[in-house]
Amino acid sequence: MTFPYKLVATDLDGTLLRDDETVSARTREALKAAAGAGAAHIVVTGRAVPWTRHILDDLGYDGLAVCAQGAQVYHAGEQRLLTSLTLDRQLAGLALSKVEAEVGPLALAASRDGLDGEVLVGPGYRVQEGPRPAVFVQDPAEMWAAPLNKVYIQHPDLDDDALAKAARVAVGNLVDVVMAGPGVVEILPLGLSKATGLSLAARRLGVKAADTIAFGDMPNDIPMFAWARHGVAMANAHADLKAVAQETTTSNENDGIAVVLERLLRES
């Protein structure tokens, strides 16, 4: 019997990464063993490349990574973007006006396209701490001056789920809206998801959805689970993702990825 998958797709935050943004030795060993059994590992994250690169470097990762919710397919070994999809800024502005008409003023941040694209942070937007490049701007117009891959929105009163739901209703078919983590609601190009980016990367590797096991923890992982043969939610995952997962493992703090891979390796 051989290892049942050719591709192991993992989200980063809340999944591959522990809460201190490190990857455990056990998980590293399990991924290495899966690779030895013929399964490539691919990171699939909502983070854009500049917010992902230091983690890939720490892992010694030189393959393809899907970043920015699928907008970027990045070759870590060659340090270059293979694909990069940008958000239509006129449509995004219209979408934001529709959301604000329903829920009131929003705090905004925006992720610029490219290998070195900064995240521009507007007044009132709460930034999560970490080694991530962020530039604070007082004039929100600065956010729209160069190509973007996404816009982040926050509301002073609504929680993440409520904001994402209200925004989705307000924008209709102009753009897509995803909840990607605590305090992270994003506006994306219509039709973009982790599944679209992962399918592009998998095609380059000659691997199919039927060969893929995927791990995640948030609603933005739902399309990836729908695409892959087997979706594994972390114990700490959002209820919406657990509802569509084929399996739930232990938490990101308790080596949930390794638990599943070790079992599959024993069985193969």
PDB file of C-alpha atoms in Angstrom:
ATOM      1  CA  MET A   1       0.000   0.000   0.000  1.00  0.00           C
ATOM      2  CA  THR A   2       1.317   3.476  -0.865  1.00  0.00           C
ATOM      3  CA  PHE A   3       0.697   6.938   0.590  1.00  0.00           C
ATOM      4  CA  PRO A   4      -2.800   7.891  -0.656  1.00  0.00           C
ATOM      5  CA  TYR A   5      -2.058  11.515  -1.654  1.00  0.00           C
ATOM      6  CA  LYS A   6       0.395  13.226  -3.985  1.00  0.00           C
ATOM      7  CA  LEU A   7      -0.240  16.697  -2.574  1.00  0.00           C
ATOM      8  CA  VAL A   8      -0.564  17.992   0.997  1.00  0.00           C
ATOM      9  CA  ALA A   9      -2.065  21.510   0.960  1.00  0.00           C
ATOM     10  CA  THR A  10      -1.841  23.445   4.219  1.00  0.00           C
ATOM     11  CA  ASP A  11      -3.121  26.804   5.334  1.00  0.00           C
ATOM     12  CA  LEU A  12      -0.681  28.748   7.529  1.00  0.00           C
ATOM     13  CA  ASP A  13      -2.308  30.720  10.361  1.00  0.00           C
ATOM     14  CA  GLY A  14      -4.183  28.537  12.812  1.00  0.00           C
ATOM     15  CA  THR A  15      -3.191  25.430  10.849  1.00  0.00           C
ATOM     16  CA  LEU A  16       0.476  24.810  10.000  1.00  0.00           C
ATOM     17  CA  LEU A  17       1.632  27.606  12.314  1.00  0.00           C
ATOM     18  CA  ARG A  18       1.297  27.465  16.055  1.00  0.00           C
ATOM     19  CA  ASP A  19      -0.006  30.583  17.750  1.00  0.00           C
ATOM     20  CA  ASP A  20       3.549  31.943  18.072  1.00  0.00           C
ATOM     21  CA  GLU A  21       3.936  31.648  14.241  1.00  0.00           C
ATOM     22  CA  THR A  22       6.383  28.730  14.436  1.00  0.00           C
ATOM     23  CA  VAL A  23       6.130  25.241  12.932  1.00  0.00           C
ATOM     24  CA  SER A  24       6.764  22.399  15.389  1.00  0.00           C
ATOM     25  CA  ALA A  25       9.556  19.886  14.903  1.00  0.00           C
ATOM     26  CA  ARG A  26       6.963  17.095  14.842  1.00  0.00           C
ATOM     27  CA  THR A  27       5.016  18.724  12.009  1.00  0.00           C
ATOM     28  CA  ARG A  28       8.212  19.400  10.058  1.00  0.00           C
ATOM     29  CA  GLU A  29       9.162  15.726  10.377  1.00  0.00           C
ATOM     30  CA  ALA A  30       5.700  14.555   9.314  1.00  0.00           C
ATOM     31  CA  LEU A  31       5.789  16.758   6.198  1.00  0.00           C
ATOM     32  CA  LYS A  32       9.289  15.515   5.415  1.00  0.00           C
ATOM     33  CA  ALA A  33       8.146  11.907   5.776  1.00  0.00           C
ATOM     34  CA  ALA A  34       5.123  12.542   3.545  1.00  0.00           C
ATOM     35  CA  ALA A  35       7.464  14.060   0.943  1.00  0.00           C
ATOM     36  CA  GLY A  36       9.613  10.938   1.205  1.00  0.00           C
ATOM     37  CA  ALA A  37       6.470   8.927   0.454  1.00  0.00           C
ATOM     38  CA  GLY A  38       5.888  10.978  -2.700  1.00  0.00           C
ATOM     39  CA  ALA A  39       3.560  13.770  -1.495  1.00  0.00           C
ATOM     40  CA  ALA A  40       4.505  17.355  -2.296  1.00  0.00           C
ATOM     41  CA  HIS A  41       3.685  20.022   0.295  1.00  0.00           C
ATOM     42  CA  ILE A  42       2.134  23.273  -0.827  1.00  0.00           C
ATOM     43  CA  VAL A  43       1.358  26.250   1.406  1.00  0.00           C
ATOM     44  CA  VAL A  44      -2.004  27.863   0.618  1.00  0.00           C
ATOM     45  CA  THR A  45      -2.468  31.073   2.579  1.00  0.00           C
ATOM     46  CA  GLY A  46      -4.464  34.262   2.672  1.00  0.00           C
ATOM     47  CA  ARG A  47      -1.226  36.156   3.336  1.00  0.00           C
ATOM     48  CA  ALA A  48       0.376  37.913   0.394  1.00  0.00           C
ATOM     49  CA  VAL A  49       3.955  36.958  -0.505  1.00  0.00           C
ATOM     50  CA  PRO A  50       5.732  39.613   1.644  1.00  0.00           C
ATOM     51  CA  TRP A  51       3.873  38.320   4.727  1.00  0.00           C
ATOM     52  CA  THR A  52       4.645  34.679   3.854  1.00  0.00           C
ATOM     53  CA  ARG A  53       8.238  34.669   2.654  1.00  0.00           C
ATOM     54  CA  HIS A  54       9.958  34.627   6.081  1.00  0.00           C
ATOM     55  CA  ILE A  55       7.956  31.526   7.057  1.00  0.00           C
ATOM     56  CA  LEU A  56       8.823  29.741   3.817  1.00  0.00           C
ATOM     57  CA  ASP A  57      12.496  30.627   4.336  1.00  0.00           C
ATOM     58  CA  ASP A  58      12.399  29.200   7.875  1.00  0.00           C
ATOM     59  CA  LEU A  59      10.923  25.951   6.525  1.00  0.00           C
ATOM     60  CA  GLY A  60      13.586  25.691   3.820  1.00  0.00           C
ATOM     61  CA  TYR A  61      10.647  25.695   1.402  1.00  0.00           C
ATOM     62  CA  ASP A  62      11.591  25.972  -2.274  1.00  0.00           C
ATOM     63  CA  GLY A  63       8.406  24.847  -4.032  1.00  0.00           C
ATOM     64  CA  LEU A  64       5.235  26.650  -5.073  1.00  0.00           C
ATOM     65  CA  ALA A  65       3.130  28.594  -2.575  1.00  0.00           C
ATOM     66  CA  VAL A  66      -0.368  29.936  -3.115  1.00  0.00           C
ATOM     67  CA  CYS A  67      -0.646  33.351  -1.463  1.00  0.00           C
ATOM     68  CA  ALA A  68      -3.129  36.233  -1.122  1.00  0.00           C
ATOM     69  CA  GLN A  69      -6.209  33.949  -1.104  1.00  0.00           C
ATOM     70  CA  GLY A  70      -5.176  32.454  -4.441  1.00  0.00           C
ATOM     71  CA  ALA A  71      -4.239  35.704  -6.198  1.00  0.00           C
ATOM     72  CA  GLN A  72      -0.512  34.854  -6.203  1.00  0.00           C
ATOM     73  CA  VAL A  73       1.269  31.637  -7.146  1.00  0.00           C
ATOM     74  CA  TYR A  74       4.828  32.109  -5.897  1.00  0.00           C
ATOM     75  CA  HIS A  75       7.903  30.021  -6.694  1.00  0.00           C
ATOM     76  CA  ALA A  76       9.827  30.145  -3.427  1.00  0.00           C
ATOM     77  CA  GLY A  77      13.006  28.589  -4.829  1.00  0.00           C
ATOM     78  CA  GLU A  78      13.218  31.115  -7.649  1.00  0.00           C
ATOM     79  CA  GLN A  79      11.692  33.953  -5.574  1.00  0.00           C
ATOM     80  CA  ARG A  80       9.334  34.995  -8.354  1.00  0.00           C
ATOM     81  CA  LEU A  81       5.616  35.325  -8.954  1.00  0.00           C
ATOM     82  CA  LEU A  82       4.221  32.891 -11.523  1.00  0.00           C
ATOM     83  CA  THR A  83       0.721  34.372 -11.441  1.00  0.00           C
ATOM     84  CA  SER A  84      -0.672  37.524  -9.897  1.00  0.00           C
ATOM     85  CA  LEU A  85      -4.304  38.627 -10.036  1.00  0.00           C
ATOM     86  CA  THR A  86      -5.237  42.133  -8.968  1.00  0.00           C
ATOM     87  CA  LEU A  87      -8.445  43.622  -7.628  1.00  0.00           C
ATOM     88  CA  ASP A  88     -10.276  46.083  -9.892  1.00  0.00           C
ATOM     89  CA  ARG A  89      -9.962  49.198  -7.754  1.00  0.00           C
ATOM     90  CA  GLN A  90     -13.014  50.915  -9.270  1.00  0.00           C
ATOM     91  CA  LEU A  91     -15.194  47.887  -8.510  1.00  0.00           C
ATOM     92  CA  ALA A  92     -13.705  47.637  -5.023  1.00  0.00           C
ATOM     93  CA  GLY A  93     -14.497  51.285  -4.328  1.00  0.00           C
ATOM     94  CA  LEU A  94     -18.073  50.786  -5.493  1.00  0.00           C
ATOM     95  CA  ALA A  95     -18.384  47.657  -3.358  1.00  0.00           C
ATOM     96  CA  LEU A  96     -17.097  49.483  -0.285  1.00  0.00           C
ATOM     97  CA  SER A  97     -19.598  52.311  -0.793  1.00  0.00           C
ATOM     98  CA  LYS A  98     -22.414  49.743  -0.913  1.00  0.00           C
ATOM     99  CA  VAL A  99     -21.206  48.082   2.292  1.00  0.00           C
ATOM    100  CA  GLU A 100     -20.881  51.405   4.103  1.00  0.00           C
ATOM    101  CA  ALA A 101     -24.376  52.382   2.967  1.00  0.00           C
ATOM    102  CA  GLU A 102     -25.639  49.340   4.865  1.00  0.00           C
ATOM    103  CA  VAL A 103     -23.448  49.194   7.974  1.00  0.00           C
ATOM    104  CA  GLY A 104     -21.816  52.623   8.302  1.00  0.00           C
ATOM    105  CA  PRO A 105     -18.152  53.655   8.116  1.00  0.00           C
ATOM    106  CA  LEU A 106     -15.465  50.986   7.842  1.00  0.00           C
ATOM    107  CA  ALA A 107     -11.793  50.974   8.774  1.00  0.00           C
ATOM    108  CA  LEU A 108      -9.687  49.896   5.798  1.00  0.00           C
ATOM    109  CA  ALA A 109      -6.338  48.371   4.910  1.00  0.00           C
ATOM    110  CA  ALA A 110      -5.105  47.276   1.493  1.00  0.00           C
ATOM    111  CA  SER A 111      -2.517  44.795   0.241  1.00  0.00           C
ATOM    112  CA  ARG A 112      -0.455  46.022  -2.697  1.00  0.00           C
ATOM    113  CA  ASP A 113       0.435  43.620  -5.479  1.00  0.00           C
ATOM    114  CA  GLY A 114       3.948  42.318  -6.086  1.00  0.00           C
ATOM    115  CA  LEU A 115       6.798  40.574  -4.296  1.00  0.00           C
ATOM    116  CA  ASP A 116       7.378  43.573  -2.049  1.00  0.00           C
ATOM    117  CA  GLY A 117       3.844  44.954  -1.863  1.00  0.00           C
ATOM    118  CA  GLU A 118       3.203  46.633   1.465  1.00  0.00           C
ATOM    119  CA  VAL A 119      -0.022  46.504   3.418  1.00  0.00           C
ATOM    120  CA  LEU A 120      -1.322  50.047   3.688  1.00  0.00           C
ATOM    121  CA  VAL A 121      -3.272  50.665   6.898  1.00  0.00           C
ATOM    122  CA  GLY A 122      -5.851  53.422   7.192  1.00  0.00           C
ATOM    123  CA  PRO A 123      -7.123  55.304  10.270  1.00  0.00           C
ATOM    124  CA  GLY A 124      -8.795  53.096  12.878  1.00  0.00           C
ATOM    125  CA  TYR A 125      -7.762  49.761  11.371  1.00  0.00           C
ATOM    126  CA  ARG A 126      -6.495  47.349  14.052  1.00  0.00           C
ATOM    127  CA  VAL A 127      -3.319  45.612  12.892  1.00  0.00           C
ATOM    128  CA  GLN A 128      -2.302  42.259  14.322  1.00  0.00           C
ATOM    129  CA  GLU A 129       1.199  42.220  15.736  1.00  0.00           C
ATOM    130  CA  GLY A 130       3.927  40.328  13.916  1.00  0.00           C
ATOM    131  CA  PRO A 131       6.868  40.666  11.522  1.00  0.00           C
ATOM    132  CA  ARG A 132       4.704  41.888   8.678  1.00  0.00           C
ATOM    133  CA  PRO A 133       5.359  44.977   6.551  1.00  0.00           C
ATOM    134  CA  ALA A 134       2.648  47.563   7.199  1.00  0.00           C
ATOM    135  CA  VAL A 135       2.600  51.246   6.269  1.00  0.00           C
ATOM    136  CA  PHE A 136       0.186  53.557   8.069  1.00  0.00           C
ATOM    137  CA  VAL A 137      -1.492  56.196   5.901  1.00  0.00           C
ATOM    138  CA  GLN A 138      -3.663  59.094   7.007  1.00  0.00           C
ATOM    139  CA  ASP A 139      -5.180  59.740   3.587  1.00  0.00           C
ATOM    140  CA  PRO A 140      -7.186  56.670   2.476  1.00  0.00           C
ATOM    141  CA  ALA A 141      -6.766  57.820  -1.147  1.00  0.00           C
ATOM    142  CA  GLU A 142      -3.151  56.609  -0.937  1.00  0.00           C
ATOM    143  CA  MET A 143      -4.434  53.032  -0.757  1.00  0.00           C
ATOM    144  CA  TRP A 144      -5.805  53.228  -4.272  1.00  0.00           C
ATOM    145  CA  ALA A 145      -2.685  54.662  -5.931  1.00  0.00           C
ATOM    146  CA  ALA A 146      -1.178  51.322  -7.064  1.00  0.00           C
ATOM    147  CA  PRO A 147      -2.476  47.817  -7.956  1.00  0.00           C
ATOM    148  CA  LEU A 148      -3.930  45.811  -5.057  1.00  0.00           C
ATOM    149  CA  ASN A 149      -4.673  42.141  -4.503  1.00  0.00           C
ATOM    150  CA  LYS A 150      -7.175  42.683  -1.675  1.00  0.00           C
ATOM    151  CA  VAL A 151      -8.787  45.192   0.672  1.00  0.00           C
ATOM    152  CA  TYR A 152      -9.313  44.473   4.375  1.00  0.00           C
ATOM    153  CA  ILE A 153     -12.363  45.839   6.206  1.00  0.00           C
ATOM    154  CA  GLN A 154     -13.212  46.212   9.891  1.00  0.00           C
ATOM    155  CA  HIS A 155     -16.283  47.591  11.647  1.00  0.00           C
ATOM    156  CA  PRO A 156     -16.364  49.238  15.082  1.00  0.00           C
ATOM    157  CA  ASP A 157     -19.311  47.138  16.307  1.00  0.00           C
ATOM    158  CA  LEU A 158     -20.017  44.146  14.048  1.00  0.00           C
ATOM    159  CA  ASP A 159     -18.061  40.942  14.635  1.00  0.00           C
ATOM    160  CA  ASP A 160     -16.220  39.230  11.784  1.00  0.00           C
ATOM    161  CA  ASP A 161     -19.010  36.835  10.805  1.00  0.00           C
ATOM    162  CA  ALA A 162     -21.684  39.530  10.900  1.00  0.00           C
ATOM    163  CA  LEU A 163     -19.550  41.957   8.904  1.00  0.00           C
ATOM    164  CA  ALA A 164     -18.690  39.344   6.274  1.00  0.00           C
ATOM    165  CA  LYS A 165     -22.358  38.363   5.926  1.00  0.00           C
ATOM    166  CA  ALA A 166     -23.568  41.966   5.632  1.00  0.00           C
ATOM    167  CA  ALA A 167     -20.804  42.823   3.158  1.00  0.00           C
ATOM    168  CA  ARG A 168     -21.562  39.765   1.017  1.00  0.00           C
ATOM    169  CA  VAL A 169     -25.211  40.763   0.742  1.00  0.00           C
ATOM    170  CA  ALA A 170     -24.364  44.414  -0.003  1.00  0.00           C
ATOM    171  CA  VAL A 171     -21.788  43.792  -2.761  1.00  0.00           C
ATOM    172  CA  GLY A 172     -23.772  41.227  -4.751  1.00  0.00           C
ATOM    173  CA  ASN A 173     -21.684  40.035  -7.700  1.00  0.00           C
ATOM    174  CA  LEU A 174     -19.216  42.937  -7.758  1.00  0.00           C
ATOM    175  CA  VAL A 175     -16.498  41.260  -5.675  1.00  0.00           C
ATOM    176  CA  ASP A 176     -16.050  38.355  -3.275  1.00  0.00           C
ATOM    177  CA  VAL A 177     -15.937  38.696   0.524  1.00  0.00           C
ATOM    178  CA  VAL A 178     -14.214  36.197   2.837  1.00  0.00           C
ATOM    179  CA  MET A 179     -13.594  35.873   6.556  1.00  0.00           C
ATOM    180  CA  ALA A 180      -9.986  34.708   6.782  1.00  0.00           C
ATOM    181  CA  GLY A 181      -9.240  34.897  10.505  1.00  0.00           C
ATOM    182  CA  PRO A 182      -9.910  36.904  13.665  1.00  0.00           C
ATOM    183  CA  GLY A 183     -10.287  40.545  12.653  1.00  0.00           C
ATOM    184  CA  VAL A 184      -9.644  39.695   8.995  1.00  0.00           C
ATOM    185  CA  VAL A 185     -12.521  40.244   6.551  1.00  0.00           C
ATOM    186  CA  GLU A 186     -11.337  40.709   2.975  1.00  0.00           C
ATOM    187  CA  ILE A 187     -12.670  41.995  -0.327  1.00  0.00           C
ATOM    188  CA  LEU A 188     -11.276  40.005  -3.269  1.00  0.00           C
ATOM    189  CA  PRO A 189     -11.672  39.823  -7.044  1.00  0.00           C
ATOM    190  CA  LEU A 190     -14.902  38.026  -7.956  1.00  0.00           C
ATOM    191  CA  GLY A 191     -14.363  34.285  -8.335  1.00  0.00           C
ATOM    192  CA  LEU A 192     -10.984  34.251  -6.609  1.00  0.00           C
ATOM    193  CA  SER A 193     -10.410  31.679  -3.877  1.00  0.00           C
ATOM    194  CA  LYS A 194      -7.734  29.434  -2.462  1.00  0.00           C
ATOM    195  CA  ALA A 195      -9.154  26.733  -4.747  1.00  0.00           C
ATOM    196  CA  THR A 196      -8.443  28.725  -7.921  1.00  0.00           C
ATOM    197  CA  GLY A 197      -4.842  29.364  -6.881  1.00  0.00           C
ATOM    198  CA  LEU A 198      -4.327  25.806  -5.665  1.00  0.00           C
ATOM    199  CA  SER A 199      -5.686  24.330  -8.902  1.00  0.00           C
ATOM    200  CA  LEU A 200      -3.209  26.444 -10.902  1.00  0.00           C
ATOM    201  CA  ALA A 201      -0.293  25.371  -8.723  1.00  0.00           C
ATOM    202  CA  ALA A 202      -1.371  21.717  -8.768  1.00  0.00           C
ATOM    203  CA  ARG A 203      -1.573  21.765 -12.561  1.00  0.00           C
ATOM    204  CA  ARG A 204       2.028  22.971 -12.698  1.00  0.00           C
ATOM    205  CA  LEU A 205       2.988  20.038 -10.478  1.00  0.00           C
ATOM    206  CA  GLY A 206       0.968  17.570 -12.565  1.00  0.00           C
ATOM    207  CA  VAL A 207      -1.280  16.754  -9.599  1.00  0.00           C
ATOM    208  CA  LYS A 208      -5.089  16.546  -9.551  1.00  0.00           C
ATOM    209  CA  ALA A 209      -7.695  17.451  -6.943  1.00  0.00           C
ATOM    210  CA  ALA A 210      -8.294  13.733  -6.410  1.00  0.00           C
ATOM    211  CA  ASP A 211      -4.652  13.422  -5.266  1.00  0.00           C
ATOM    212  CA  THR A 212      -4.924  16.200  -2.658  1.00  0.00           C
ATOM    213  CA  ILE A 213      -5.465  16.356   1.102  1.00  0.00           C
ATOM    214  CA  ALA A 214      -6.052  19.859   2.481  1.00  0.00           C
ATOM    215  CA  PHE A 215      -5.778  21.268   6.018  1.00  0.00           C
ATOM    216  CA  GLY A 216      -7.367  24.528   7.205  1.00  0.00           C
ATOM    217  CA  ASP A 217      -9.166  26.414   9.948  1.00  0.00           C
ATOM    218  CA  MET A 218     -11.222  29.298   8.543  1.00  0.00           C
ATOM    219  CA  PRO A 219     -14.148  29.938   6.142  1.00  0.00           C
ATOM    220  CA  ASN A 220     -11.721  31.042   3.413  1.00  0.00           C
ATOM    221  CA  ASP A 221     -10.561  27.394   3.347  1.00  0.00           C
ATOM    222  CA  ILE A 222     -14.028  26.132   2.336  1.00  0.00           C
ATOM    223  CA  PRO A 223     -13.366  26.368  -1.454  1.00  0.00           C
ATOM    224  CA  MET A 224     -10.054  24.510  -0.979  1.00  0.00           C
ATOM    225  CA  PHE A 225     -11.886  21.720   0.869  1.00  0.00           C
ATOM    226  CA  ALA A 226     -14.479  21.570  -1.916  1.00  0.00           C
ATOM    227  CA  TRP A 227     -11.674  21.196  -4.482  1.00  0.00           C
ATOM    228  CA  ALA A 228      -9.513  18.644  -2.674  1.00  0.00           C
ATOM    229  CA  ARG A 229     -10.347  14.983  -2.243  1.00  0.00           C
ATOM    230  CA  HIS A 230     -10.103  15.184   1.543  1.00  0.00           C
ATOM    231  CA  GLY A 231     -10.476  18.226   3.784  1.00  0.00           C
ATOM    232  CA  VAL A 232      -9.198  18.185   7.364  1.00  0.00           C
ATOM    233  CA  ALA A 233     -10.304  20.902   9.785  1.00  0.00           C
ATOM    234  CA  MET A 234      -8.224  21.753  12.834  1.00  0.00           C
ATOM    235  CA  ALA A 235      -9.843  21.400  16.278  1.00  0.00           C
ATOM    236  CA  ASN A 236      -9.636  25.197  16.547  1.00  0.00           C
ATOM    237  CA  ALA A 237     -11.397  25.694  13.184  1.00  0.00           C
ATOM    238  CA  HIS A 238     -14.416  27.884  12.501  1.00  0.00           C
ATOM    239  CA  ALA A 239     -17.728  25.988  12.692  1.00  0.00           C
ATOM    240  CA  ASP A 240     -18.485  26.713   9.025  1.00  0.00           C
ATOM    241  CA  LEU A 241     -15.321  24.887   7.946  1.00  0.00           C
ATOM    242  CA  LYS A 242     -15.859  21.957  10.308  1.00  0.00           C
ATOM    243  CA  ALA A 243     -19.307  21.545   8.758  1.00  0.00           C
ATOM    244  CA  VAL A 244     -17.819  20.762   5.322  1.00  0.00           C
ATOM    245  CA  ALA A 245     -14.678  18.894   6.431  1.00  0.00           C
ATOM    246  CA  GLN A 246     -14.341  15.130   6.007  1.00  0.00           C
ATOM    247  CA  GLU A 247     -12.330  14.972   9.221  1.00  0.00           C
ATOM    248  CA  THR A 248     -11.365  17.076  12.244  1.00  0.00           C
ATOM    249  CA  THR A 249      -7.910  16.695  13.773  1.00  0.00           C
ATOM    250  CA  THR A 250      -6.291  18.173  16.876  1.00  0.00           C
ATOM    251  CA  SER A 251      -5.486  21.888  17.063  1.00  0.00           C
ATOM    252  CA  ASN A 252      -2.652  23.823  15.470  1.00  0.00           C
ATOM    253  CA  GLU A 253      -1.062  23.976  18.935  1.00  0.00           C
ATOM    254  CA  ASN A 254      -1.225  20.184  19.183  1.00  0.00           C
ATOM    255  CA  ASP A 255       0.315  19.151  15.841  1.00  0.00           C
ATOM    256  CA  GLY A 256      -2.987  18.486  14.083  1.00  0.00           C
ATOM    257  CA  ILE A 257      -1.362  18.135  10.659  1.00  0.00           C
ATOM    258  CA  ALA A 258       1.253  15.713  11.963  1.00  0.00           C
ATOM    259  CA  VAL A 259      -1.405  13.583  13.701  1.00  0.00           C
ATOM    260  CA  VAL A 260      -3.148  12.918  10.374  1.00  0.00           C
ATOM    261  CA  LEU A 261      -0.006  12.507   8.258  1.00  0.00           C
ATOM    262  CA  GLU A 262       1.562  10.109  10.751  1.00  0.00           C
ATOM    263  CA  ARG A 263      -1.589   7.975  10.689  1.00  0.00           C
ATOM    264  CA  LEU A 264      -1.642   7.912   6.877  1.00  0.00           C
ATOM    265  CA  LEU A 265       2.050   7.003   6.802  1.00  0.00           C
ATOM    266  CA  ARG A 266       1.491   4.139   9.238  1.00  0.00           C
ATOM    267  CA  GLU A 267      -1.396   2.860   7.133  1.00  0.00           C
ATOM    268  CA  SER A 268       0.471   3.105   3.824  1.00  0.00           C
TER     269      SER A 268
END
